[in-house]
XYZ file of C-alpha atoms in Angstrom:
773
model
C 78.412 23.709 15.786
C 77.332 22.828 12.888
C 73.477 21.824 11.688
C 73.009 18.195 12.682
C 71.987 16.189 9.476
C 69.847 13.849 11.404
C 67.591 16.944 11.704
C 67.519 17.040 8.455
C 66.649 13.691 8.244
C 63.846 13.618 10.529
C 62.431 16.902 9.662
C 62.449 16.986 5.728
C 60.431 20.362 5.792
C 64.026 21.871 6.966
C 65.673 20.924 3.227
C 63.478 24.165 1.958
C 63.939 26.759 4.746
C 67.733 26.414 4.346
C 67.496 27.230 0.767
C 64.997 30.451 1.553
C 66.837 31.232 4.327
C 70.477 31.535 2.103
C 68.340 33.459 -0.384
C 67.546 36.000 2.228
C 71.165 36.134 3.685
C 72.830 36.892 0.087
C 70.156 39.943 -0.380
C 70.379 41.245 2.980
C 74.219 41.228 1.884
C 73.872 43.098 -0.787
C 71.679 45.423 0.612
C 73.909 45.832 3.809
C 77.011 46.722 1.205
C 74.504 49.391 -0.751
C 73.430 51.026 2.166
C 76.873 51.598 3.438
C 77.770 52.854 0.098
C 75.057 55.126 -0.089
C 75.288 56.980 4.006
C 79.235 57.364 2.905
C 78.559 58.923 -0.313
C 75.985 61.187 1.614
C 78.179 62.089 4.759
C 80.895 62.782 2.403
C 79.093 65.348 0.010
C 76.972 67.063 2.929
C 80.351 67.182 5.410
C 83.134 68.287 3.080
C 81.259 68.850 -0.043
C 78.556 70.965 1.595
C 75.320 69.355 -0.361
C 72.206 70.875 0.766
C 68.742 68.649 1.739
C 67.620 69.110 -2.160
C 70.580 67.887 -3.349
C 71.014 64.481 -1.119
C 67.193 63.839 -1.441
C 67.851 61.182 -4.344
C 70.484 59.487 -2.344
C 68.189 59.445 1.051
C 65.249 57.988 -0.932
C 67.447 55.042 -2.163
C 69.426 55.055 1.465
C 65.804 54.834 2.817
C 64.651 52.000 0.466
C 67.544 50.081 1.458
C 67.039 50.155 5.112
C 63.576 49.393 4.326
C 64.363 46.313 2.092
C 66.614 44.887 5.135
C 63.743 45.181 7.431
C 61.372 43.563 5.019
C 64.171 41.024 4.777
C 64.629 40.825 8.259
C 61.075 40.083 8.970
C 60.629 37.722 6.572
C 63.536 35.541 7.653
C 61.848 35.648 11.231
C 58.420 34.589 9.864
C 60.009 31.922 7.807
C 62.560 30.679 10.523
C 59.686 30.297 13.366
C 57.604 28.887 10.913
C 60.315 26.390 9.960
C 60.701 25.664 13.733
C 57.012 25.150 14.598
C 57.153 22.581 11.404
C 60.469 21.041 13.198
C 59.250 20.910 16.517
C 56.050 19.035 15.364
C 57.746 16.311 13.027
C 60.481 15.660 15.411
C 57.631 15.226 18.381
C 55.813 13.005 15.997
C 58.600 10.823 14.852
C 60.086 10.897 18.624
C 56.789 9.543 19.579
C 55.736 6.925 16.645
C 59.481 5.383 17.868
C 58.686 5.173 21.148
C 55.195 3.481 19.917
C 57.303 0.814 17.614
C 60.216 0.035 20.108
C 57.378 -0.814 22.383
C 57.202 -0.053 26.022
C 59.607 -2.747 27.358
C 62.722 -2.036 25.240
C 65.726 -1.301 27.821
C 66.784 1.222 25.893
C 64.323 3.790 26.752
C 64.454 6.417 29.069
C 61.933 6.789 31.839
C 58.163 8.742 31.867
C 59.476 11.886 33.190
C 62.729 12.035 31.245
C 61.379 11.282 28.143
C 58.298 13.147 28.445
C 60.579 16.131 29.208
C 62.767 15.661 26.003
C 59.374 14.956 24.021
C 58.345 18.457 25.746
C 59.741 21.171 26.959
C 63.243 19.461 24.948
C 62.036 19.189 21.315
C 60.549 23.019 22.333
C 64.152 24.049 23.196
C 64.841 23.782 19.215
C 62.911 27.288 18.375
C 65.917 28.758 19.524
C 68.080 26.233 17.317
C 65.730 26.036 13.994
C 64.490 29.679 14.737
C 67.509 31.411 15.701
C 70.688 29.839 15.390
C 70.465 28.256 11.967
C 69.405 31.533 10.448
C 72.245 33.597 12.023
C 74.472 30.374 10.704
C 73.266 31.151 7.062
C 73.888 35.359 7.633
C 77.546 34.077 9.218
C 78.426 32.004 5.971
C 77.333 34.204 3.430
C 77.665 38.263 4.928
C 81.338 37.963 5.789
C 82.113 37.096 2.373
C 80.209 39.157 0.523
C 81.600 41.900 2.457
C 84.464 41.185 2.858
C 85.289 40.884 -0.968
C 83.283 44.905 -1.003
C 85.597 46.092 1.398
C 88.638 44.282 -0.212
C 87.831 46.658 -3.822
C 87.251 49.693 -1.818
C 90.524 49.700 0.359
C 92.800 46.087 0.274
C 94.717 47.643 3.733
C 92.173 47.634 5.828
C 90.614 44.421 3.898
C 93.873 42.855 5.333
C 93.388 43.779 8.969
C 89.562 42.490 8.600
C 91.451 38.814 6.764
C 93.921 38.314 9.596
C 91.606 38.727 12.883
C 88.173 37.475 11.617
C 89.672 33.632 11.164
C 90.284 34.312 15.137
C 86.559 34.090 16.279
C 85.186 30.705 14.415
C 88.385 29.323 15.927
C 87.506 30.633 19.837
C 83.690 29.744 18.993
C 84.841 25.914 18.166
C 87.357 25.335 20.880
C 84.827 26.868 23.499
C 81.943 25.248 21.997
C 83.608 21.930 22.779
C 84.391 23.171 26.063
C 80.655 23.912 26.803
C 79.147 20.963 25.219
C 80.155 18.847 28.441
C 78.653 21.560 30.875
C 75.308 21.779 28.579
C 74.713 18.235 28.507
C 75.437 17.834 32.369
C 72.307 21.136 32.898
C 69.921 19.174 30.188
C 70.634 16.089 32.655
C 69.311 17.978 35.902
C 66.653 19.743 34.135
C 65.545 16.630 32.934
C 66.030 14.141 36.119
C 64.438 17.276 37.760
C 61.560 16.643 35.512
C 60.958 12.754 35.876
C 61.263 13.034 39.577
C 58.475 15.836 39.785
C 56.191 13.202 37.759
C 56.740 10.789 40.179
C 55.863 12.884 43.273
C 52.474 13.882 41.460
C 51.981 10.539 40.849
C 52.208 9.771 44.414
C 50.821 13.001 45.773
C 47.827 11.156 47.790
C 50.111 8.431 49.668
C 52.573 10.885 50.467
C 49.799 13.298 51.937
C 48.108 10.460 53.293
C 51.574 9.526 55.402
C 52.456 13.341 55.789
C 55.522 13.485 53.561
C 54.331 15.709 51.063
C 55.592 18.790 51.799
C 59.019 16.876 52.925
C 59.578 16.810 49.068
C 60.266 21.088 48.726
C 63.239 20.434 49.933
C 63.997 17.361 47.539
C 62.505 19.315 44.576
C 64.384 22.339 46.292
C 67.655 20.348 45.952
C 67.196 19.725 42.732
C 66.102 22.864 41.378
C 69.616 24.326 42.776
C 71.453 21.802 40.853
C 70.175 22.578 37.970
C 71.076 25.977 38.856
C 74.308 25.323 39.729
C 75.059 23.218 36.222
C 73.583 25.842 34.355
C 75.288 28.708 35.947
C 78.763 26.689 35.539
C 78.118 26.583 31.668
C 76.933 30.286 31.524
C 80.382 31.336 33.112
C 82.122 29.493 30.136
C 79.514 30.689 27.566
C 79.703 34.243 28.546
C 83.289 34.380 28.700
C 83.636 33.290 24.939
C 80.895 36.052 24.366
C 83.173 38.103 26.090
C 86.587 37.153 24.155
C 85.013 37.619 20.967
C 83.396 40.669 21.721
C 86.418 42.540 22.832
C 88.208 40.674 20.258
C 85.980 42.054 17.060
C 85.147 45.406 18.814
C 89.058 46.119 18.599
C 89.474 44.409 15.649
C 87.127 47.208 14.077
C 88.883 49.803 16.726
C 91.725 48.934 14.754
C 90.477 49.660 10.788
C 89.357 52.616 11.938
C 92.334 54.182 13.522
C 93.793 53.006 10.591
C 91.167 54.368 8.766
C 92.018 57.830 10.220
C 95.964 58.038 9.984
C 95.353 57.363 6.728
C 92.856 60.190 5.839
C 95.677 62.508 7.905
C 97.585 61.750 4.992
C 95.525 62.110 2.328
C 96.356 58.067 1.133
C 92.433 57.641 1.684
C 89.351 59.717 0.845
C 86.271 60.352 3.408
C 84.077 58.503 1.040
C 86.181 55.460 1.125
C 86.944 55.700 4.793
C 83.112 56.066 5.915
C 82.789 52.769 3.638
C 85.075 51.125 5.494
C 83.983 51.862 8.797
C 80.772 51.177 8.424
C 80.792 47.849 6.818
C 83.456 46.748 8.829
C 81.435 45.613 12.057
C 79.239 44.062 9.667
C 81.816 41.768 8.320
C 82.449 40.485 12.659
C 78.692 40.972 13.842
C 76.894 37.891 12.126
C 79.689 35.669 13.341
C 79.395 37.784 17.250
C 75.465 36.712 16.302
C 75.813 33.268 16.253
C 77.956 32.914 18.963
C 75.719 34.568 21.303
C 72.862 32.273 19.722
C 75.392 29.261 20.677
C 73.754 29.905 24.305
C 69.920 30.263 23.216
C 70.487 26.609 21.189
C 72.769 24.522 23.376
C 69.416 23.464 25.294
C 67.699 22.592 22.363
C 70.830 20.550 20.804
C 71.545 19.054 23.908
C 67.707 17.784 24.048
C 67.969 17.041 20.371
C 70.948 14.381 21.343
C 68.706 12.396 23.318
C 65.812 12.624 21.274
C 68.134 11.493 18.657
C 69.414 8.338 20.874
C 65.987 6.888 20.919
C 65.192 8.354 17.122
C 68.416 6.048 15.776
C 67.563 2.542 17.878
C 66.683 -0.094 15.737
C 62.973 -0.806 15.867
C 62.129 -4.319 15.743
C 63.090 -5.825 13.108
C 59.942 -8.398 11.790
C 58.382 -7.563 8.943
C 56.208 -10.481 7.716
C 52.412 -10.501 7.923
C 50.759 -11.510 11.097
C 49.346 -15.040 10.846
C 45.712 -15.217 12.500
C 46.042 -17.060 15.980
C 41.727 -17.730 15.547
C 42.855 -19.797 13.062
C 46.655 -21.482 14.093
C 48.095 -22.550 17.068
C 50.255 -20.476 19.307
C 52.762 -22.041 20.986
C 55.603 -21.308 23.102
C 58.620 -23.806 22.719
C 61.625 -23.771 25.051
C 61.923 -20.503 26.145
C 63.812 -18.911 28.552
C 64.363 -15.188 29.829
C 66.894 -13.712 31.765
C 65.311 -12.049 34.654
C 66.885 -9.635 37.661
C 67.184 -12.217 40.129
C 67.683 -15.329 37.733
C 66.029 -17.555 34.514
C 62.182 -17.608 34.339
C 60.415 -19.517 32.074
C 63.399 -21.244 31.923
C 62.330 -24.180 29.361
C 58.720 -23.715 28.500
C 56.991 -24.986 26.056
C 53.137 -24.978 25.692
C 50.424 -24.650 22.553
C 47.317 -23.073 22.925
C 44.831 -24.578 20.458
C 42.767 -21.764 18.171
C 39.353 -20.764 20.163
C 41.026 -22.328 23.488
C 41.536 -20.554 27.047
C 44.540 -21.315 28.814
C 44.799 -20.025 32.153
C 48.075 -19.205 34.049
C 48.370 -19.318 37.359
C 51.899 -19.280 39.813
C 53.801 -17.649 42.507
C 54.942 -14.028 42.090
C 58.417 -13.885 40.340
C 57.479 -17.094 37.925
C 56.969 -14.660 34.988
C 53.416 -14.747 34.650
C 53.196 -10.713 33.120
C 56.758 -12.037 31.204
C 54.650 -15.057 29.174
C 51.964 -12.276 28.158
C 55.527 -9.818 27.028
C 56.431 -12.558 25.443
C 52.802 -13.251 23.602
C 52.558 -9.164 22.716
C 55.895 -9.500 20.798
C 57.460 -6.725 23.427
C 59.997 -8.566 24.360
C 61.945 -11.479 22.678
C 62.865 -14.945 24.545
C 66.745 -15.581 25.427
C 66.520 -18.723 23.989
C 63.821 -20.864 22.197
C 60.939 -19.070 20.419
C 57.018 -18.063 20.256
C 55.766 -19.238 17.020
C 51.925 -18.287 15.556
C 51.480 -21.118 13.417
C 55.214 -22.190 12.542
C 55.937 -18.472 12.213
C 58.306 -17.521 14.502
C 56.920 -13.871 16.055
C 60.131 -12.201 16.087
C 60.087 -12.483 11.997
C 56.488 -10.939 12.751
C 55.605 -7.459 11.955
C 54.356 -5.778 15.559
C 51.809 -3.807 14.089
C 50.204 -5.932 12.176
C 50.209 -8.701 15.066
C 49.329 -6.179 17.989
C 46.018 -5.467 15.944
C 44.994 -8.728 16.163
C 45.413 -8.763 20.359
C 43.467 -7.022 23.129
C 45.403 -7.066 26.170
C 44.125 -6.001 29.769
C 47.316 -4.978 31.512
C 47.236 -6.004 35.661
C 47.253 -1.916 36.250
C 44.871 -0.263 33.670
C 45.660 2.596 32.186
C 43.028 5.395 31.424
C 43.554 8.453 29.275
C 41.678 11.583 29.852
C 38.658 12.513 27.915
C 35.268 9.841 27.864
C 33.784 6.282 29.271
C 33.914 5.718 25.616
C 37.409 7.504 24.493
C 38.531 5.149 26.521
C 36.587 1.951 25.561
C 37.041 3.420 21.280
C 41.020 2.957 22.048
C 41.396 -0.175 20.280
C 38.326 0.169 17.866
C 37.923 4.005 16.517
C 35.564 3.452 14.285
C 33.384 1.091 16.856
C 29.432 1.255 15.543
C 27.074 3.648 18.363
C 24.922 0.756 18.816
C 28.213 -1.793 19.675
C 29.693 0.807 21.887
C 26.725 1.738 23.792
C 26.414 -1.997 24.354
C 29.618 -2.975 25.566
C 29.484 0.098 28.059
C 26.160 -1.255 29.386
C 27.926 -4.744 30.039
C 30.472 -3.247 31.441
C 29.993 0.104 33.398
C 25.788 0.123 33.560
C 26.258 3.191 36.328
C 28.671 4.923 33.997
C 27.132 6.897 30.745
C 29.534 6.539 27.731
C 29.708 10.582 27.786
C 30.787 10.172 31.863
C 34.233 12.686 31.869
C 37.308 10.315 32.769
C 40.374 11.812 34.149
C 44.003 11.347 34.009
C 45.139 7.580 34.996
C 41.307 7.082 35.721
C 41.555 9.898 38.887
C 37.754 9.886 40.096
C 36.847 6.073 39.437
C 37.006 3.154 41.289
C 39.561 0.593 40.914
C 36.967 -1.699 39.954
C 35.378 0.530 37.139
C 39.060 1.377 35.811
C 39.090 -2.712 35.506
C 36.114 -2.931 33.609
C 36.223 -0.172 31.317
C 39.774 -1.899 30.264
C 37.795 -5.267 29.913
C 34.996 -3.654 27.598
C 38.372 -2.247 25.509
C 38.997 -5.446 25.152
C 35.985 -6.575 24.483
C 35.152 -3.469 22.051
C 38.087 -4.005 20.181
C 37.405 -7.715 18.940
C 40.445 -9.230 18.123
C 40.845 -13.000 17.829
C 43.492 -13.244 20.951
C 42.724 -11.610 24.225
C 45.544 -11.398 27.322
C 44.435 -10.561 30.735
C 46.438 -9.972 33.468
C 44.959 -10.531 36.903
C 41.153 -9.299 35.644
C 40.055 -9.518 39.377
C 42.911 -8.073 41.279
C 42.399 -5.957 44.477
C 38.294 -5.333 43.899
C 35.729 -6.478 46.283
C 33.269 -9.357 45.974
C 30.773 -7.408 44.174
C 32.971 -5.733 41.153
C 34.578 -9.422 41.301
C 30.738 -11.355 40.552
C 30.626 -8.198 38.220
C 33.944 -9.027 35.516
C 33.449 -12.898 36.172
C 29.826 -12.560 34.678
C 31.167 -10.212 31.747
C 34.148 -12.391 30.542
C 32.808 -15.230 29.350
C 31.310 -12.737 26.561
C 34.745 -11.419 25.972
C 36.473 -14.512 26.053
C 33.919 -16.541 23.224
C 34.678 -17.598 20.319
C 38.544 -16.256 21.047
C 41.824 -17.737 21.335
C 42.643 -16.397 25.390
C 45.388 -16.586 27.721
C 44.224 -15.730 31.355
C 46.704 -14.919 34.173
C 45.339 -15.485 37.572
C 45.112 -16.802 41.404
C 41.747 -16.361 41.893
C 39.740 -20.160 41.423
C 36.745 -18.796 40.244
C 38.597 -16.657 36.950
C 40.661 -19.664 36.385
C 37.091 -22.094 36.325
C 36.486 -20.307 33.128
C 38.914 -21.699 31.806
C 39.526 -24.739 29.548
C 42.961 -25.260 30.529
C 45.576 -24.340 33.528
C 48.980 -24.009 33.565
C 51.040 -23.537 36.389
C 54.463 -22.065 36.479
C 57.025 -23.181 38.893
C 58.564 -20.333 40.956
C 61.795 -18.819 40.707
C 64.624 -21.870 41.875
C 61.251 -24.163 43.192
C 59.942 -27.139 41.264
C 56.496 -27.284 39.599
C 53.392 -27.521 42.123
C 50.482 -28.415 41.046
C 47.537 -27.277 44.169
C 45.601 -24.429 43.951
C 47.026 -21.595 46.214
C 44.011 -20.967 49.013
C 41.972 -18.396 47.894
C 42.133 -15.028 49.943
C 39.223 -13.560 51.391
C 38.554 -10.488 48.716
C 39.276 -7.039 50.328
C 37.703 -3.753 49.279
C 39.982 -1.491 47.752
C 39.005 2.179 47.356
C 40.550 4.584 44.650
C 43.245 6.517 46.061
C 43.214 8.551 48.956
C 41.225 11.957 47.834
C 41.359 10.544 44.142
C 37.234 9.783 44.234
C 36.292 13.453 45.467
C 34.887 15.101 43.306
C 36.863 18.553 42.984
C 34.964 21.867 43.181
C 34.264 22.921 39.988
C 36.143 26.474 38.699
C 39.087 26.002 41.232
C 41.391 28.284 40.597
C 44.643 28.582 41.540
C 46.420 32.253 41.600
C 50.387 30.110 42.138
C 49.977 28.172 38.832
C 49.113 30.594 36.744
C 50.858 31.534 33.392
C 53.170 34.895 33.019
C 52.248 36.504 36.267
C 54.488 39.299 36.888
C 54.332 39.944 39.984
C 54.749 36.226 41.360
C 57.478 36.825 39.357
C 58.563 39.714 40.834
C 58.259 38.012 44.288
C 60.280 34.991 43.721
C 62.912 37.831 42.190
C 62.706 40.320 44.865
C 65.565 39.003 47.653
C 67.988 38.858 44.386
C 67.305 42.437 43.300
C 70.723 43.390 44.117
C 71.855 41.101 41.389
C 69.350 42.490 39.331
C 70.419 46.165 40.244
C 74.189 44.894 39.695
C 72.853 44.052 35.806
C 71.356 47.025 34.944
C 74.082 48.911 35.981
C 76.241 46.902 33.667
C 73.742 46.868 30.898
C 73.800 50.456 30.652
C 77.352 50.557 31.045
C 77.599 48.180 27.938
C 75.091 50.315 26.093
C 76.996 53.173 27.178
C 80.099 52.377 25.877
C 78.637 51.192 22.654
C 76.877 54.655 22.189
C 80.504 56.408 23.186
C 82.663 53.817 20.778
C 80.665 55.198 17.891
C 80.470 58.876 18.705
C 84.049 58.322 19.082
C 84.966 56.306 15.795
C 82.423 59.427 14.531
C 84.619 61.976 15.369
C 87.689 60.179 14.359
C 86.510 59.828 10.957
C 85.727 63.327 10.021
C 88.071 64.790 12.220
C 90.899 63.136 10.263
C 89.216 64.053 7.306
C 90.079 67.539 7.996
C 94.281 66.734 7.897
C 94.296 68.292 11.838
C 98.159 67.312 13.604
C 98.002 63.637 14.557
C 98.315 64.284 18.228
C 94.923 65.531 18.352
C 93.522 62.272 17.335
C 95.644 60.390 20.095
C 92.604 60.808 22.927
C 90.400 59.756 20.254
C 92.085 56.742 19.639
C 92.564 55.418 23.377
C 89.086 56.214 23.956
C 87.890 53.748 21.111
C 90.120 50.985 22.597
C 88.759 51.853 26.159
C 85.333 51.938 25.297
C 85.824 48.551 23.127
C 86.998 46.716 25.922
C 84.613 47.901 28.477
C 81.717 47.265 26.955
C 82.763 43.501 26.534
C 83.258 43.276 30.357
C 80.213 45.050 31.225
C 78.087 42.796 28.643
C 79.495 39.583 30.854
C 78.995 40.956 34.382
C 75.248 41.672 32.978
C 75.075 38.420 31.332
C 75.788 36.207 34.147
C 73.823 38.761 37.200
C 70.505 38.618 35.531
C 70.982 34.729 34.780
C 72.058 34.622 38.384
C 68.927 36.141 39.733
C 66.665 34.453 37.254
C 67.669 31.017 38.086
C 67.639 31.575 41.919
C 64.258 32.732 41.532
C 63.050 30.517 39.174
C 64.084 27.647 41.713
C 62.026 29.470 44.612
C 58.804 29.328 41.970
C 59.687 25.647 41.101
C 59.214 25.068 45.291
C 55.812 27.375 45.176
C 54.868 25.265 42.718
C 54.882 21.712 44.595
C 53.912 23.799 47.545
C 50.801 25.263 45.679
C 49.484 21.224 44.877
C 50.050 20.725 48.320
C 47.518 22.694 49.480
C 45.438 21.784 47.127
C 45.528 18.191 47.628
C 45.158 15.345 45.412
C 41.535 15.748 45.660
C 41.827 19.059 43.553
C 44.864 18.041 41.668
C 43.449 14.782 40.337
C 41.611 16.937 37.854
C 45.055 18.381 36.570
C 46.879 16.183 33.948
C 50.714 15.542 35.037
C 51.893 16.569 31.756
C 50.114 20.362 31.712
C 51.996 21.059 35.446
C 55.187 19.126 33.802
C 55.136 21.604 31.369
C 54.292 24.432 34.258
C 57.234 23.026 36.113
C 59.857 23.112 33.259
C 58.730 24.771 29.974
C 56.530 27.813 31.422
C 59.009 28.383 34.632
C 61.824 29.045 31.938
C 59.673 30.886 29.926
C 60.074 33.201 32.741
C 63.776 33.395 32.601
C 63.614 35.076 29.301
C 60.959 37.521 30.680
C 63.732 38.834 33.309
C 67.116 38.125 30.726
C 65.728 39.195 27.495
C 62.669 41.819 28.669
C 63.285 43.912 31.856
C 66.698 43.878 32.317
C 67.576 44.765 28.496
C 64.664 47.259 28.557
C 65.923 48.741 32.058
C 69.593 49.301 30.586
C 67.751 50.775 27.457
C 65.708 53.239 28.971
C 68.720 54.583 30.938
C 71.554 54.959 28.365
C 68.529 56.358 25.600
C 67.100 59.061 27.882
C 70.849 60.182 28.746
C 71.890 60.061 24.900
C 68.788 62.439 23.556
C 69.241 64.517 26.192
C 73.330 64.729 25.696
C 72.656 65.418 22.167
C 69.491 67.772 22.850
C 72.317 69.889 24.466
C 74.718 69.867 21.197
C 71.866 69.859 18.428
C 68.386 70.415 19.570
C 67.131 69.248 16.200
C 69.241 65.916 16.585
C 68.118 65.222 20.223
C 64.600 65.508 19.363
C 64.788 63.278 16.527
C 66.463 60.410 18.383
C 63.945 60.959 21.129
C 61.037 60.391 18.584
C 62.990 57.241 17.193
C 63.056 55.559 20.041
C 60.146 56.419 21.454
C 58.492 54.129 18.704
C 61.167 51.700 18.557
C 61.348 51.311 22.420
C 57.284 51.570 23.586
C 55.109 52.230 20.645
C 56.719 49.812 18.468
C 56.935 46.594 21.659
C 53.241 47.611 22.781
C 51.642 47.077 19.678
C 53.924 43.500 19.299
C 52.316 42.627 22.741
C 48.823 43.596 22.573
C 48.813 41.654 19.360
C 50.522 38.628 20.527
C 49.063 38.275 23.797
C 46.219 36.378 22.339
C 47.998 33.884 20.499
C 50.751 33.400 23.105
C 47.808 32.439 24.996
C 46.708 29.969 23.005
C 49.994 28.787 22.659
C 50.361 27.900 26.238
C 47.636 26.286 26.776
C 48.320 24.159 23.865
C 51.915 23.325 24.783
C 50.206 22.303 27.892
C 47.715 19.919 25.891
C 50.878 18.386 23.851
C 52.695 17.898 27.312
C 49.502 16.007 28.710
C 48.878 13.609 25.747
C 53.128 12.905 25.673
C 52.922 11.788 29.072
C 50.059 9.657 28.695
């Protein structure tokens, strides 16, 4: 999978990283060659020449410097990759959201809110693996095999020929299997996005589901969608891991073939030990980057699939208008013979109307007549299928939409408030509003609320009337020449309606306005009233009967004040006890995974030991028959390593995905237990981040943490004990090294990263919450 050029186009910062990554890869290749040459020279002098420690000290110092240099370059590469990934995800998310705003809320090509939020949230975050792990490895794979291959050619052309014959097979298999798994990954991503979209829907309707006793039934639906995601993921993983198995076996057997060739020529005296060791040490370094690319391909596949969906939005053409926006306070706004195709047929068929500057036009008509569609046309969010909307004779389709919308204040039929304060929501259209004017508007529309009063997502905790009045105050504070009001008094009680009616004259004074309403009291404030005909019905002029005002409260439980300091254990992040509880029923799979992982690691150790014995014994030129057992063992351990790794990966991922499906259902059950009164203060984007991102992160705990650590502990302990029996000093040195590398270093890293990880999780949740809003 090549780097997507669109990613470089939308994320310019990646270009510099690609150059730095290539430089690091070249330096790493040089150090790999230097390290192999020094190691081969040290072993050959000690083994055959009997050189002592004093004689070898200069070479050992250079070897230590080469190892340290590789470590520093590895660290620098990781830091650069993570910074590039963080920058890229930030820029791509910003570009995606900017494009969504440019396209507008009525664009037919935009996915649903939940799906779009999943793409902009977890989907963009999944690019961390693509940019932070896959792309760096791709750079290494493009440089290191070539440089190392040239060095092998200069040392031993026979081994270089064997490597040259087998090496092209690896990228060939990668391409073939990558093409096959792409569709599987797309289906996996669609299943996850569908789960996120459904979860947002049921969270938004938790009060209704609770009121009608249907909330717990959603557990089965969420469980079914989580199970579908598990099945789609496992189908893709079986093929992806099969590709890893093929590449692992191919690379291992190729290295084994080189080792056998070197061993036989050492026996015959046609090759010296130092050259043989150099070739044996370098041969795996040729295949290792390509095998790592194959392994990283799975890590990056989800991010690449999400990026495709993001690019599908980014590649859509925004509105073509780029002209200046006329001032509706000075020129008329006209709708000229427009026709819009609706779901049930055409609406506004042949409508023409002109709104003079400063005129307040009332719009009434039955449901489906196109009242809200007319406001969409005036906002520029929709383009009529026939006719045009003009401002001072200029077609609105040719006007820059952003400039036009800066002159429009809109109060929708269902106003949306964002998490923050009353003042934050009032300032939405006028961020730099004067504090005194802000206070005056707040006192006019919501005198019972202080400007710094908290507002929860979607206005939870406020009454319908308060939400509408804040939305009206937002339009008033914006002070724009064109005001569009869609049913400003719909669904409120008589007192609230009276308050809104008292505020409307001030909101409309001196402005061009279009007011959609079926209330006579509202239409009575207008200079003129236009009646729209219903679908397939002739226009009728009489005013419809005035319905009796009904008191509409906030949604069930929404107005209740949640208890302060609510702590919900099932929603805690990163709790290993919760993770252990959900995977406990699948412990047999985890045990199988640990056993298979231990076998794979043990086979790798045995393969290294057998190859070392084969080369060292061959250097002494014994009879060839004494080497046959080692030759067979090399092939056996090479095959076993790949097969056991395949079993370990499948078992681990299957157990993790089964446990995570349960964890997602438990998350929903926890929300149901808390009830809508408490969950109203939890942002739905935060909850989506927990369901998708945080739950997915628990998979990494098992796949990259628990199972590999357990397998490494088993094999490490066995290797130390076995080596201690043969060479006590070597066993002690190996044990000390494993303790430092496997216990001390991870413990220090976890301790240093814990606080940062908490901040990152909180920041990710905040981003997800803002994206959803």
